[in-house]
Coordinates of C-alpha atoms and ligand atoms in Angstrom, one line a residue:
X129 CA 16.1 -31.2 30.7
X130 CA 18.3 -32.9 28.1
X131 CA 17.1 -32.7 24.5
X132 CA 17.5 -35.8 22.2
X133 CA 20.9 -34.5 20.8
X134 CA 22.2 -34.5 24.3
X135 CA 22.0 -30.6 24.4
X136 CA 20.2 -29.1 27.5
X137 CA 17.6 -26.0 26.9
X138 CA 20.0 -23.6 28.6
X139 CA 22.9 -25.0 26.1
X140 CA 20.8 -24.3 23.0
X141 CA 20.1 -20.7 24.4
X142 CA 23.7 -19.8 25.1
X143 CA 24.4 -21.1 21.7
X144 CA 21.8 -18.9 19.9
X145 CA 23.2 -16.0 21.8
X146 CA 26.6 -16.6 20.5
X147 CA 25.1 -16.7 17.0
X148 CA 23.7 -13.3 17.5
X149 CA 27.1 -11.7 17.7
X150 CA 27.8 -13.0 14.4
X151 CA 24.6 -11.4 13.3
X152 CA 24.7 -8.1 14.7
X153 CA 27.9 -7.2 12.7
X154 CA 28.5 -5.5 10.7
X155 CA 26.2 -5.9 7.9
X156 CA 27.0 -2.2 7.0
X157 CA 30.7 -2.9 6.9
X158 CA 30.2 -6.3 4.9
X159 CA 32.1 -8.1 7.4
X160 CA 29.5 -10.9 8.4
X161 CA 28.0 -14.0 6.7
X162 CA 24.9 -12.6 5.0
X163 CA 21.8 -14.9 4.2
X164 CA 22.9 -15.4 0.7
X165 CA 26.4 -16.6 1.8
X166 CA 25.0 -18.8 4.3
X167 CA 22.4 -20.4 1.7
X168 CA 25.6 -21.2 -0.5
X169 CA 27.5 -22.5 2.2
X170 CA 24.5 -24.8 3.2
X171 CA 24.4 -26.2 -0.4
X172 CA 28.2 -27.0 -0.6
X173 CA 28.3 -28.7 3.0
X174 CA 25.2 -30.9 2.9
X175 CA 22.4 -29.8 0.4
X176 CA 20.0 -32.1 2.2
X177 CA 20.2 -30.6 5.8
X178 CA 20.5 -27.1 6.8
X179 CA 23.1 -26.5 9.6
X180 CA 23.4 -24.0 12.3
X181 CA 26.3 -21.7 12.0
X182 CA 27.5 -20.3 15.2
X183 CA 30.3 -17.7 15.5
X184 CA 33.2 -18.9 17.7
X185 CA 35.9 -16.5 16.7
X186 CA 35.8 -13.2 15.3
X187 CA 39.4 -11.4 14.8
X188 CA 38.0 -7.9 14.8
X189 CA 36.1 -8.5 18.2
X190 CA 38.3 -11.3 20.0
X191 CA 41.7 -10.0 18.9
X192 CA 43.6 -11.7 16.0
X193 CA 45.8 -14.1 17.8
X194 CA 46.5 -17.9 17.4
X195 CA 46.2 -18.4 21.2
X196 CA 42.5 -17.0 21.2
X197 CA 41.6 -18.6 17.9
X198 CA 42.6 -22.1 19.4
X199 CA 41.0 -21.3 22.8
X200 CA 37.7 -20.5 21.2
X201 CA 37.7 -23.1 18.3
X202 CA 39.5 -26.0 19.1
X203 CA 37.6 -29.6 19.5
X204 CA 34.3 -27.9 18.2
X205 CA 33.7 -30.3 15.4
X206 CA 33.1 -28.8 11.6
X207 CA 33.9 -25.4 11.1
X208 CA 34.0 -22.9 8.2
X209 CA 36.6 -19.9 8.3
X210 CA 35.6 -16.6 6.5
X211 CA 37.8 -13.9 5.6
X212 CA 36.7 -10.5 4.2
X213 CA 39.2 -8.5 2.5
X214 CA 39.4 -4.9 1.9
X215 CA 38.5 -5.3 -2.1
X216 CA 35.2 -6.8 -1.1
X217 CA 36.1 -10.3 -1.8
X218 CA 35.0 -13.1 0.7
X219 CA 36.7 -16.3 0.7
X220 CA 37.6 -19.3 3.1
X221 CA 37.8 -22.9 4.1
X222 CA 35.4 -25.8 5.3
X223 CA 36.7 -28.4 7.4
X224 CA 34.7 -31.4 8.9
X225 CA 37.6 -32.3 11.3
X226 CA 37.9 -30.1 14.7
X227 CA 40.7 -27.7 15.2
X228 CA 43.6 -28.6 17.6
X229 CA 46.9 -27.3 18.6
X230 CA 48.7 -30.7 18.3
X231 CA 51.2 -29.5 15.5
X232 CA 49.8 -32.1 13.3
X233 CA 48.1 -32.6 10.0
X234 CA 44.4 -33.8 9.8
X235 CA 43.2 -36.0 6.9
X236 CA 39.8 -34.6 5.7
X237 CA 38.3 -35.4 2.7
X238 CA 35.5 -33.5 3.2
X239 CA 37.5 -30.0 3.6
X240 CA 37.2 -27.5 0.8
X241 CA 38.5 -23.9 0.2
X242 CA 35.8 -21.4 -1.2
X243 CA 35.3 -18.1 -2.8
X244 CA 32.0 -16.4 -2.2
X245 CA 32.6 -12.8 -3.4
X246 CA 35.2 -11.3 -5.8
X247 CA 35.7 -7.5 -5.7
X248 CA 32.2 -6.9 -4.4
X249 CA 30.3 -9.2 -6.9
X250 CA 29.0 -12.7 -6.0
X251 CA 31.4 -15.5 -7.6
X252 CA 30.8 -18.6 -5.6
X253 CA 33.1 -21.3 -6.4
X254 CA 34.0 -24.4 -4.2
X255 CA 37.6 -26.0 -4.3
X256 CA 37.5 -29.4 -3.2
X257 CA 40.4 -31.4 -1.6
X258 CA 42.7 -33.1 -4.4
X259 CA 41.9 -36.9 -4.0
X260 CA 45.4 -37.7 -4.0
X261 CA 46.3 -35.7 -1.1
X262 CA 46.0 -36.6 2.5
X263 CA 46.3 -33.6 4.7
X264 CA 43.0 -31.2 4.8
X265 CA 44.0 -29.0 7.8
X266 CA 47.1 -28.2 9.9
X267 CA 46.7 -27.5 13.7
X268 CA 49.3 -25.5 15.4
X269 CA 49.4 -23.7 18.5
X270 CA 51.2 -20.6 16.8
X271 CA 49.0 -20.7 13.6
X272 CA 45.5 -19.3 13.0
X273 CA 43.3 -21.5 10.6
X274 CA 45.5 -23.5 8.3
X275 CA 44.4 -25.4 5.3
X276 CA 46.6 -27.8 3.5
X277 CA 49.8 -30.0 4.1
X278 CA 53.3 -29.7 4.6
X279 CA 54.0 -29.1 0.9
X280 CA 53.3 -25.4 1.1
X281 CA 49.9 -24.7 3.0
X282 CA 47.4 -23.7 0.5
X283 CA 46.0 -21.2 3.1
X284 CA 47.6 -20.3 6.1
X285 CA 45.8 -17.4 7.5
X286 CA 48.3 -15.9 10.1
X287 CA 50.9 -16.8 12.7
X288 CA 51.2 -15.3 16.3
X289 CA 49.4 -12.3 16.6
X290 CA 48.3 -9.5 14.3
X291 CA 47.7 -6.1 15.5
X292 CA 44.8 -3.9 13.7
X293 CA 45.8 -0.9 11.4
X294 CA 42.8 1.3 11.3
X295 CA 40.0 -1.0 10.3
X296 CA 42.4 -3.4 8.5
X297 CA 44.0 -6.6 9.7
X298 CA 47.2 -7.0 7.9
X299 CA 47.5 -10.9 8.2
X300 CA 50.9 -12.5 8.0
X301 CA 49.6 -15.7 6.6
X302 CA 50.8 -17.5 3.2
X303 CA 49.2 -19.0 0.4
X304 CA 50.1 -22.0 -2.0
X305 CA 46.9 -22.6 -3.8
X306 CA 46.7 -25.9 -5.7
X307 CA 49.0 -27.8 -3.5
X308 CA 46.2 -29.9 -1.8
X309 CA 43.1 -28.3 -3.2
X310 CA 41.9 -28.3 -6.7
X311 CA 41.6 -24.5 -7.5
X312 CA 40.1 -25.0 -10.8
X313 CA 42.3 -22.6 -12.6
X314 CA 41.8 -19.7 -9.9
X315 CA 44.9 -17.9 -8.4
X316 CA 45.7 -16.0 -5.3
X317 CA 44.8 -12.9 -7.2
X318 CA 41.3 -14.1 -8.5
X319 CA 40.5 -15.3 -5.0
X320 CA 41.9 -12.8 -2.7
X321 CA 43.3 -10.1 -4.8
X322 CA 46.8 -11.3 -4.3
X323 CA 46.9 -9.9 -0.6
X324 CA 46.0 -10.6 3.0
X325 CA 44.7 -7.3 4.3
X326 CA 41.2 -8.1 5.7
X327 CA 38.5 -6.4 7.5
X328 CA 37.8 -9.5 9.4
X329 CA 38.3 -13.3 10.0
X330 CA 35.6 -15.3 11.3
X331 CA 35.2 -19.0 12.2
X332 CA 31.7 -20.5 12.7
X333 CA 31.1 -23.8 14.0
X334 CA 28.9 -26.1 11.8
X335 CA 26.6 -28.3 13.5
X336 CA 23.3 -29.9 13.9
X337 CA 20.0 -29.4 12.0
X338 CA 18.8 -25.8 11.8
X339 CA 15.0 -26.9 11.5
X340 CA 15.0 -29.3 14.3
X341 CA 16.7 -26.7 16.5
X342 CA 14.1 -24.2 15.9
X343 CA 11.5 -26.4 16.4
X344 CA 12.6 -27.5 19.8
X345 CA 13.4 -24.2 20.8
X346 CA 9.9 -23.0 19.9
X347 CA 8.4 -26.1 22.0
X348 CA 10.6 -25.7 25.1
X349 CA 11.3 -22.2 25.5
X350 CA 9.0 -20.0 27.7
X351 CA 8.4 -16.5 26.5
X352 CA 10.8 -14.1 28.3
X353 CA 7.9 -11.3 28.5
X354 CA 5.7 -13.4 31.0
X355 CA 2.6 -11.5 30.7
X356 CA 2.2 -10.6 26.9
X357 CA -0.8 -11.6 25.5
X358 CA 0.6 -12.4 22.0
X359 CA 3.0 -15.3 21.6
X360 CA 2.6 -18.8 20.4
X361 CA 2.0 -20.4 23.4
X362 CA -0.4 -17.8 24.6
X363 CA -2.2 -18.3 21.3
X364 CA -2.7 -22.0 21.6
X365 CA -4.0 -21.3 25.5
X366 CA -6.5 -18.8 24.0
X367 CA -7.8 -21.1 21.2
X368 CA -10.4 -22.7 23.4
X369 CA -11.6 -19.4 24.7
X370 CA -11.7 -17.6 21.4
X371 CA -13.6 -20.5 20.1
X372 CA -16.5 -20.2 22.2
X373 CA -16.9 -16.6 21.3
X374 CA -16.5 -17.3 17.6
X375 CA -19.5 -18.8 15.9
X376 CA -17.8 -18.8 12.3
X377 CA -15.0 -20.9 13.6
X378 CA -17.4 -23.5 15.2
X379 CA -19.1 -24.0 11.7
X380 CA -15.7 -24.9 10.0
X381 CA -15.1 -27.5 12.8
X382 CA -16.9 -30.2 10.6
X383 CA -14.1 -29.7 8.1
X384 CA -11.6 -30.9 10.4
X385 CA -9.7 -30.2 13.7
X386 CA -6.5 -28.9 11.9
X387 CA -8.8 -26.4 10.0
X388 CA -10.7 -25.3 13.3
X389 CA -7.5 -24.6 15.0
X390 CA -6.2 -22.5 12.2
X391 CA -9.4 -20.4 12.0
X392 CA -9.5 -19.9 15.6
X393 CA -5.9 -18.9 15.8
X394 CA -6.4 -16.4 12.9
X395 CA -9.6 -15.2 14.8
X396 CA -7.6 -14.8 17.9
X397 CA -4.9 -12.7 16.2
X398 CA -7.3 -10.6 14.3
X399 CA -9.2 -9.8 17.6
X400 CA -6.1 -9.0 19.4
X401 CA -5.1 -6.4 16.5
X402 CA -8.4 -5.0 16.7
X403 CA -8.5 -4.6 20.1
X404 CA -5.0 -3.0 20.2
X405 CA -6.0 -0.7 17.3
X406 CA -8.9 0.5 19.2
X407 CA -7.2 1.3 22.5
X408 CA -4.9 3.5 20.4
X409 CA -7.8 4.9 18.4
X410 CA -9.9 6.0 21.5
X411 CA -6.6 7.1 23.5
X412 CA -7.0 10.5 25.1
X413 CA -4.2 12.3 27.0
X414 CA -5.1 12.7 30.8
X415 CA -8.0 14.8 31.3
X416 CA -7.5 17.9 33.3
X417 CA -4.7 19.5 31.6
X418 CA -6.5 20.9 28.8
X419 CA -4.1 18.8 26.2
X420 CA -5.4 17.6 22.9
X421 CA -2.6 15.4 21.7
X422 CA 0.5 13.9 23.6
X423 CA 4.0 14.3 21.8
X424 CA 6.4 11.6 21.5
X425 CA 10.0 12.5 20.4
X426 CA 12.1 9.8 18.5
X427 CA 15.7 10.2 19.0
X428 CA 18.4 8.0 17.7
X429 CA 21.5 7.0 15.5
X430 CA 21.3 7.9 11.7
X431 CA 19.7 5.0 10.1
X432 CA 18.3 3.5 13.4
X433 CA 14.7 3.4 11.9
X434 CA 13.0 6.6 13.4
X435 CA 11.3 7.7 10.3
X436 CA 10.4 3.9 9.5
X437 CA 8.7 3.8 12.8
X438 CA 6.4 6.7 12.1
X439 CA 5.8 5.1 8.5
X440 CA 4.7 1.8 10.2
X441 CA 2.4 3.2 12.7
X442 CA 1.0 5.5 9.7
X443 CA 0.6 2.5 7.5
X444 CA -1.4 0.5 10.2
X445 CA -3.9 3.2 10.5
X446 CA -4.0 4.3 6.7
X447 CA -4.7 0.5 5.9
X448 CA -1.8 0.1 3.4
X449 CA 1.9 0.7 3.2
X450 CA 2.9 4.2 3.4
X451 CA 6.2 5.9 3.0
X452 CA 5.1 9.5 4.1
X453 CA 8.5 10.2 6.1
X454 CA 11.5 9.7 4.0
X455 CA 13.4 6.7 5.0
X456 CA 16.5 5.0 3.7
X457 CA 20.3 5.0 4.0
X458 CA 22.7 7.8 3.8
X459 CA 25.8 8.8 5.2
X460 CA 24.2 11.7 7.3
X461 CA 20.8 11.9 8.5
X462 CA 18.3 11.7 5.8
X463 CA 15.6 13.6 8.1
X464 CA 16.8 16.9 7.9
X465 CA 13.2 18.7 9.1
X466 CA 11.9 18.3 12.4
X467 CA 8.4 16.9 11.8
X468 CA 5.6 16.6 14.4
X469 CA 3.7 14.0 12.3
X470 CA -0.2 13.5 12.9
X471 CA -1.5 9.8 12.4
X472 CA -5.1 9.8 10.9
X473 CA -7.5 7.3 11.6
X474 CA -8.2 5.8 8.1
X475 CA -8.0 7.7 4.7
X476 CA -8.0 11.3 5.5
X477 CA -9.8 10.4 8.8
X478 CA -9.6 12.4 12.0
X479 CA -6.2 12.9 13.7
X480 CA -5.3 10.5 16.6
X481 CA -4.5 12.3 20.0
X482 CA -0.9 11.7 19.9
X483 CA 2.1 13.0 17.6
X484 CA 5.1 11.1 16.6
X485 CA 7.9 13.8 16.3
X486 CA 10.6 12.7 14.0
X487 CA 14.1 14.5 13.9
X488 CA 17.6 14.1 12.4
X489 CA 19.9 11.4 13.4
X490 CA 22.7 11.4 16.2
X491 CA 26.0 11.2 15.1
X492 CA 29.5 11.4 16.8
X493 CA 30.6 14.8 15.7
X494 CA 27.2 16.2 14.1
X495 CA 23.6 15.6 13.9
X496 CA 21.4 16.5 16.7
X497 CA 23.4 17.8 20.0
X498 CA 22.6 18.4 23.6
X499 CA 21.6 22.0 22.9
X500 CA 19.0 21.2 20.2
X501 CA 17.5 18.3 22.4
X502 CA 16.7 20.8 25.3
X503 CA 14.7 23.3 22.7
X504 CA 12.9 20.2 21.5
X505 CA 12.0 18.7 24.8
X506 CA 10.9 22.0 25.8
X507 CA 8.6 22.5 22.8
X508 CA 10.3 25.8 21.3
X509 CA 11.0 24.0 17.8
X510 CA 8.5 24.7 15.3
X511 CA 6.9 21.8 13.2
X512 CA 9.0 21.5 9.7
X513 CA 11.8 23.3 11.1
X514 CA 14.9 22.8 8.9
X515 CA 18.1 21.9 10.7
X516 CA 20.9 23.9 9.2
X517 CA 24.3 22.8 10.7
X518 CA 25.7 26.5 9.9
X519 CA 23.1 28.2 11.7
X520 CA 22.6 26.5 15.2
X521 CA 19.2 26.4 16.7
X522 CA 18.5 29.5 18.8
X523 CA 15.5 32.0 19.9
X524 CA 16.5 34.3 16.9
X525 CA 15.5 31.5 14.2
X526 CA 12.2 31.9 12.4
X527 CA 9.2 30.1 14.0
X528 CA 11.1 29.6 17.2
X529 CA 8.2 29.0 19.9
X530 CA 8.9 31.7 22.5
X531 CA 6.6 30.8 25.4
X532 CA 5.8 26.9 24.9
X533 CA 2.9 25.6 27.0
X534 CA 2.5 21.9 28.3
X535 CA 0.8 20.7 25.0
X536 CA 4.0 22.1 23.2
X537 CA 6.6 19.9 25.5
X538 CA 7.7 16.4 24.8
X539 CA 5.8 13.9 27.0
X540 CA 7.9 10.9 26.4
X541 CA 11.0 10.2 24.4
X542 CA 11.4 7.1 22.4
X543 CA 15.1 6.4 21.7
X544 CA 15.3 4.5 18.4
X545 CA 18.1 1.9 18.5
X546 CA 19.2 -0.6 15.8
X547 CA 19.4 -3.9 17.4
X548 CA 21.6 -5.4 14.7
X549 CA 24.4 -2.8 15.7
X550 CA 24.1 -2.4 19.3
X551 CA 27.5 -3.7 20.0
X552 CA 29.3 -1.3 17.6
X553 CA 27.8 1.8 19.1
X554 CA 30.6 4.1 19.5
X555 CA 31.9 5.8 22.9
X556 CA 31.0 9.2 21.7
X557 CA 27.5 8.6 20.5
X558 CA 26.8 6.7 23.9
X559 CA 28.2 9.9 25.7
X560 CA 25.9 12.1 23.7
X561 CA 23.1 9.7 24.5
X562 CA 23.8 9.9 28.2
X563 CA 24.1 13.7 28.3
X564 CA 20.5 13.8 26.5
X565 CA 19.3 11.4 29.1
X566 CA 20.6 13.8 31.7
X567 CA 18.3 16.6 30.4
X568 CA 15.2 14.3 30.1
X569 CA 15.7 13.2 33.7
X570 CA 15.8 16.9 34.9
X571 CA 12.5 17.1 33.2
X572 CA 11.2 14.0 34.5
X573 CA 10.3 12.9 30.9
X574 CA 9.8 9.2 30.7
X575 CA 12.2 7.5 28.0
X576 CA 11.7 4.3 26.3
X577 CA 13.8 2.3 23.5
X578 CA 12.5 1.1 20.3
X579 CA 14.7 -1.8 19.5
X580 CA 14.4 -2.1 15.8
X581 CA 15.5 -4.4 13.0
X582 CA 15.0 -7.4 15.1
X583 CA 14.3 -9.4 12.0
X584 CA 18.2 -8.9 11.5
X585 CA 19.4 -10.5 14.6
X586 CA 17.6 -13.7 14.9
X587 CA 16.7 -16.4 12.4
X588 CA 13.6 -17.4 14.3
X589 CA 12.0 -13.9 14.4
X590 CA 13.0 -13.6 10.4
X591 CA 10.9 -16.5 10.0
X592 CA 8.0 -15.3 12.2
X593 CA 7.7 -12.0 14.0
X594 CA 5.5 -13.4 16.7
X595 CA 8.3 -15.2 18.1
X596 CA 10.0 -12.2 19.3
X597 CA 9.2 -12.9 22.7
X598 CA 10.3 -16.6 22.9
X599 CA 13.7 -15.4 21.1
X600 CA 16.7 -15.8 23.5
X601 CA 18.7 -13.6 21.0
X602 CA 16.1 -10.6 21.3
X603 CA 16.1 -11.4 24.9
X604 CA 19.8 -10.8 25.4
X605 CA 19.8 -7.7 23.1
X606 CA 17.0 -6.2 25.3
X607 CA 19.1 -7.0 28.5
X608 CA 22.2 -5.5 27.0
X609 CA 20.2 -2.3 26.0
X610 CA 18.6 -2.0 29.1
X611 CA 21.9 -2.1 31.0
X612 CA 23.6 0.2 28.5
X613 CA 20.7 2.9 28.7
X614 CA 20.2 2.5 32.4
X615 CA 16.4 1.8 31.9
X616 CA 14.3 -1.2 32.9
X617 CA 13.8 -3.9 30.8
X618 CA 10.0 -3.2 30.6
X619 CA 11.1 0.0 28.7
X620 CA 12.9 -1.7 25.8
X621 CA 10.4 -2.3 23.3
X622 CA 11.6 -4.6 20.3
X623 CA 10.1 -3.7 17.1
X624 CA 10.1 -4.5 13.2
X625 CA 9.5 -1.8 11.1
X626 CA 8.0 -2.1 7.5
X627 CA 10.8 -2.1 5.1
X628 CA 10.5 -4.5 2.3
X629 CA 6.8 -5.3 2.5
X630 CA 4.4 -4.1 0.0
X631 CA 1.3 -5.5 2.0
X632 CA 0.5 -5.0 5.8
X633 CA 1.4 -7.9 7.9
X634 CA -0.7 -8.6 11.0
X635 CA 2.3 -9.7 13.2
X636 CA 4.1 -6.5 12.4
X637 CA 1.1 -4.6 13.2
X638 CA 0.6 -6.2 16.5
X639 CA 4.2 -5.7 17.7
X640 CA 4.0 -2.1 16.6
X641 CA 1.0 -1.3 18.3
X642 CA 2.1 -3.0 21.4
X643 CA 5.1 -0.7 21.5
X644 CA 3.1 2.5 20.9
X645 CA 0.6 1.4 23.3
X646 CA 3.2 1.2 25.9
X647 CA 4.8 4.5 24.8
X648 CA 1.3 6.2 25.4
X649 CA 1.0 4.8 28.8
X650 CA 4.4 6.2 29.9
X651 CA 3.4 9.6 28.3
X652 CA 0.5 9.5 30.6
X653 CA 2.8 8.9 33.5
X654 CA 4.5 12.1 32.4
X655 CA 1.1 14.1 32.5
X656 CA 0.1 12.4 36.1
X657 CA 3.2 14.1 37.6
X658 CA 2.2 17.5 36.0
X659 CA -1.4 16.9 37.2
X660 CA 0.0 16.2 40.6
X661 CA 2.2 19.3 40.5
X662 CA -0.6 21.4 39.5
X663 CA -2.9 20.0 42.1
X664 CA -0.1 20.5 44.8
X665 CA 0.5 24.3 43.7
X666 CA -3.4 25.0 43.9
X667 CA -3.5 23.5 47.4
X668 CA -0.3 25.5 48.6
X669 CA -1.9 28.6 47.3
X670 CA -5.2 27.9 48.9
X671 CA -3.3 27.5 52.2
X672 CA -1.4 30.6 51.6
X673 CA -4.7 32.5 51.2
X674 CA -6.1 31.2 54.1
Ligands
GTP36 N1 15.2 -5.0 8.3 C1 14.9 -3.6 8.8 N2 15.1 -2.6 8.2 C2 14.9 -1.4 8.9 C3 13.9 -1.5 10.1 N3 13.7 -0.3 10.2 C4 14.4 0.6 9.5 N4 14.7 -0.2 8.6 C5 15.6 0.2 7.4 O1 16.7 1.0 7.9 C6 17.1 2.2 6.9 C7 17.2 3.5 7.7 O2 15.6 3.7 8.4 P1 15.2 5.1 8.5 O3 13.8 5.0 9.2 O4 15.3 6.2 7.4 O5 16.2 5.8 9.7 P2 16.0 7.0 10.4 O6 16.5 6.8 11.9 O7 15.2 7.8 10.1 O8 17.5 7.5 10.0 P3 18.1 9.3 9.6 O9 16.6 9.9 9.2 O10 19.1 9.2 8.5 O11 18.5 9.6 10.8 C8 16.0 2.1 6.1 O12 16.4 1.4 4.8 C9 14.7 1.2 6.6 O13 14.0 0.4 5.6 C10 13.5 -2.9 10.6 O14 12.8 -3.0 11.6 N5 14.1 -4.0 10.0
MG37 MG1 14.7 9.9 9.3

């Protein structure tokens, strides 16, 4: 189906997927357009209409060559070029004309150069094109993005191809600020620290109307999880049925149709959340095994959101935001103690029948290792065990559980993966994960992935968490993680943890509990296997006696 602006749904989705790669970056490295930068650029380009920025070219990802730049960016309409230098300065240029390889200058009165940050601090400034000059940009097959005319380009980013030196791209471009652009007294030094050593160079296309796009996508896109009960389309469908069950909503109908729909929608979500919560509150491990609680082990890279997931679930049952587990950012794992967290039903209530086990993060050369993971899976590690890199975990350490039973073991592993850094997980870490998966598979322990920080990869979801199952970006991320981890897609569970909120949010609660419910079902799968085995052994013994 073609939309009014000529784009098909598939094209829209494909373009959103592209925008995702721009976001997954590298928030940590400061080499991506932050929301703050986007806002500033929106204001400069067209204050009345927010545009969509779609990443076309990223030198660190695509390779820094003029040929690749032109292949990916020619004839794409208006673009912004952004450079992130090694001093924490961010600068670049906007052109409303398309890039090309014709070896000619293009007039563009709307073009401007800009500075967003200087030495790590926000110093936004727009440098418009001088009215007396004609050439806005220069398209040359051997040049990267080039602003200004033949009187010395104001900014020529690079020529030919540039190889990385470590993390740095030593660009071979030139600057002659002030030739065609009004630099308002700023110099090469105050814009770009007088050098062209950059961490990255990105080119985004600037198109359409963001708001319109989001509405179209919401209307047209089918949920990618077909049978989930909670999503906008499903909510609409459910309105009629929930109304008939909801007398309160009925009385509001006199106040107007819109109000009625609003109330019924809220009622549906409240009801859904209540049902989810109840199913978890009443959860009991499979009977017949004498088990009080199932144990779920969270494993993941440093900062992926393991402790935050526990905090999120804990907050839901406490009834307010809680930070019982230490969460935050640090170079190495913030969590250094193994904790088998209990979750209580309400303030000081009874413990629920599962534990979320939080451990230290995975790193390339340190952190949780293959050896420790086996002890954890088999239930040898006591609660509150303090990991000590100098003293490896062994049967000699204090509190080591020598003869763990079924109740001590791990019944399901939840890999916690930060969705905003999926593309930059190192080979070494992936290898570690694969080795750990082998140990889990040998023990038939089910594995799921909690895909955290989805609010960081998709604008739709940032605005409204309940759009997670209609977000093509999240779907693409789920597909990718499923492939990398070798797990079915139903085992990849997107989640948004509490991090900046001070009050509970219904949609965050629903999504987190949906994940947890799924994890508990998988834990039961493990227990079913144990039960089958016990029963098979009993039968074998009886047969032997006979
Ligand atoms: N935006 C956003 N931030 C999150 C989310 N989950 C976690 N965070 C943030 O990510 C950072 C790291 O989270 P932690 O829960 O400490 O991560 P961890 O896996 O326990 O890390 P270590 O204990 O250091 O191994 C914190 O600043 C959290 O607030 C999420 O879903 N969305
Ligand atoms: Mg932690």
